[in-house]
Amino acid sequence: EISECLVGSEMCIRDRVGVNTVVVQDGSVTVQDADCPDKICEKHRAISQTGETIICLPHKLVVEIKE
């Protein structure tokens, strides 16, 4: 279950290799935008269940739903 404090949040995660925009909305999480070359993380379906992940390998980013 997604914490109520995160519902409707948009987070810009920036590191030395790039930027990912992660959105928490309507009980799920997606990567809305990424400046990586393959954009696989953007194409990944929304996640909402414990243990599900979205991974951006070029940016070494892991988005995971935890209890």
XYZ file of N, CA and C in Angstrom:
201
model
N 0.852 -1.179 0.000
C 0.000 0.000 0.000
C 0.893 1.236 0.000
N 0.521 2.210 -0.779
C 1.307 3.437 -0.893
C 0.955 4.374 0.251
N 1.964 4.943 0.852
C 1.749 5.867 1.961
C 0.903 7.054 1.509
N -0.053 7.439 2.322
C -0.927 8.562 1.989
C -0.141 9.840 1.733
N 0.991 10.004 2.398
C 1.754 11.240 2.223
C 2.386 11.327 0.835
N 2.460 10.217 0.125
C 3.059 10.232 -1.209
C 2.041 10.303 -2.332
N 0.779 10.084 -2.045
C -0.231 10.052 -3.095
C -0.290 11.407 -3.783
N -0.224 11.393 -5.115
C -0.261 12.623 -5.894
C 1.081 13.327 -5.963
N 2.157 12.651 -5.579
C 3.481 13.267 -5.573
C 4.224 13.024 -6.880
N 5.042 13.988 -7.232
C 5.953 13.858 -8.367
C 7.348 14.148 -7.840
N 8.270 13.214 -8.063
C 9.629 13.367 -7.562
C 10.612 13.356 -8.719
N 11.471 14.336 -8.738
C 12.531 14.387 -9.739
C 13.794 13.835 -9.080
N 14.287 12.726 -9.608
C 15.472 12.075 -9.050
C 16.624 12.323 -10.014
N 17.586 13.081 -9.540
C 18.704 13.512 -10.383
C 20.006 12.973 -9.801
N 20.844 12.430 -10.685
C 22.188 12.045 -10.255
C 23.170 12.469 -11.335
N 24.410 12.033 -11.213
C 25.431 12.510 -12.154
C 25.219 12.024 -13.583
N 24.416 10.977 -13.783
C 24.219 10.461 -15.138
C 22.870 10.826 -15.753
N 21.928 11.339 -14.957
C 20.656 11.693 -15.565
C 19.545 11.983 -14.581
N 18.331 12.112 -15.154
C 17.151 12.502 -14.383
C 15.997 11.554 -14.681
N 15.274 11.163 -13.632
C 14.036 10.394 -13.759
C 12.950 11.130 -12.988
N 11.747 11.189 -13.553
C 10.606 11.758 -12.849
C 9.685 10.608 -12.468
N 9.523 10.399 -11.156
C 8.696 9.320 -10.618
C 7.403 9.940 -10.099
N 6.259 9.349 -10.504
C 4.953 9.874 -10.114
C 4.191 8.822 -9.310
N 3.657 9.254 -8.169
C 2.802 8.415 -7.332
C 1.397 8.996 -7.435
N 0.473 8.203 -7.999
C -0.883 8.713 -8.225
C -1.864 7.558 -8.344
N -3.040 7.738 -7.769
C -4.121 6.755 -7.874
C -3.690 5.356 -7.441
N -2.868 5.282 -6.389
C -2.473 3.988 -5.851
C -1.390 3.268 -6.616
N -0.715 3.950 -7.539
C 0.346 3.294 -8.295
C 1.517 4.250 -8.516
N 2.629 3.679 -8.972
C 3.854 4.442 -9.208
C 4.311 4.194 -10.641
N 4.716 5.263 -11.320
C 5.262 5.163 -12.675
C 6.486 6.056 -12.801
N 7.317 5.771 -13.799
C 8.367 6.693 -14.197
C 7.793 7.446 -15.386
N 7.492 8.703 -15.171
C 6.831 9.506 -16.199
C 7.809 10.005 -17.258
N 9.023 10.306 -16.824
C 9.999 10.862 -17.753
C 11.393 10.421 -17.320
N 12.237 10.154 -18.296
C 13.631 9.794 -18.026
C 14.476 10.243 -19.207
N 15.690 10.695 -18.925
C 16.555 11.113 -20.023
C 17.593 10.051 -20.392
N 17.324 8.803 -20.003
C 18.202 7.697 -20.388
C 17.968 7.358 -21.863
N 18.925 6.694 -22.509
C 18.793 6.428 -23.937
C 17.697 5.430 -24.319
N 17.442 4.417 -23.501
C 16.477 3.388 -23.910
C 15.051 3.628 -23.415
N 14.873 4.392 -22.345
C 13.558 4.753 -21.809
C 12.671 3.549 -21.453
N 13.299 2.421 -21.166
C 12.532 1.228 -20.785
C 11.734 1.483 -19.513
N 12.308 2.233 -18.586
C 11.602 2.526 -17.334
C 10.316 3.322 -17.586
N 10.308 4.200 -18.580
C 9.096 4.954 -18.937
C 8.016 4.033 -19.502
N 8.443 3.020 -20.238
C 7.499 2.116 -20.897
C 6.928 1.062 -19.956
N 7.555 0.894 -18.780
C 7.109 -0.107 -17.809
C 5.724 0.259 -17.295
N 4.884 -0.733 -17.105
C 3.544 -0.469 -16.573
C 3.641 0.075 -15.158
N 2.592 0.715 -14.703
C 2.538 1.222 -13.342
C 2.617 0.062 -12.357
N 3.258 0.302 -11.211
C 3.351 -0.720 -10.177
C 2.543 -0.284 -8.958
N 1.983 -1.280 -8.235
C 1.172 -0.939 -7.065
C 1.188 -2.012 -5.971
N 1.799 -3.140 -6.237
C 1.794 -4.248 -5.278
C 3.163 -4.402 -4.619
N 3.168 -4.819 -3.363
C 4.408 -5.046 -2.628
C 5.341 -5.958 -3.421
N 6.600 -5.550 -3.530
C 7.608 -6.336 -4.228
C 7.780 -5.981 -5.694
N 6.847 -5.258 -6.279
C 6.987 -4.874 -7.688
C 8.058 -3.789 -7.820
N 8.752 -3.795 -8.968
C 9.823 -2.831 -9.198
C 9.772 -2.239 -10.595
N 10.318 -1.054 -10.702
C 10.663 -0.442 -11.989
C 12.146 -0.123 -11.883
N 12.919 -0.518 -12.885
C 14.371 -0.338 -12.839
C 14.834 0.462 -14.047
N 15.687 1.440 -13.799
C 16.357 2.179 -14.871
C 17.838 1.831 -14.770
N 18.283 0.915 -15.607
C 19.681 0.473 -15.543
C 20.674 1.583 -15.857
N 20.459 2.399 -16.899
C 21.449 3.446 -17.179
C 21.670 4.396 -15.997
N 20.609 4.661 -15.229
C 20.720 5.588 -14.096
C 20.904 4.871 -12.763
N 20.909 3.533 -12.793
C 21.037 2.730 -11.570
C 19.946 3.082 -10.556
N 18.720 3.263 -11.048
C 17.573 3.616 -10.226
C 16.661 2.402 -10.066
N 16.261 2.115 -8.843
C 15.288 1.047 -8.559
C 14.148 1.677 -7.782
N 12.935 1.557 -8.333
C 11.719 1.987 -7.647
C 11.026 0.705 -7.218
N 10.794 0.542 -5.905
C 10.201 -0.687 -5.385
C 9.078 -0.366 -4.419
N 8.003 -1.132 -4.517
C 6.904 -1.020 -3.567
C 7.252 -1.897 -2.358
N 7.276 -1.286 -1.173
C 7.558 -2.027 0.056
C 6.345 -1.954 0.967
N 6.310 -2.853 1.931
C 5.205 -2.868 2.903
C 5.162 -1.599 3.695
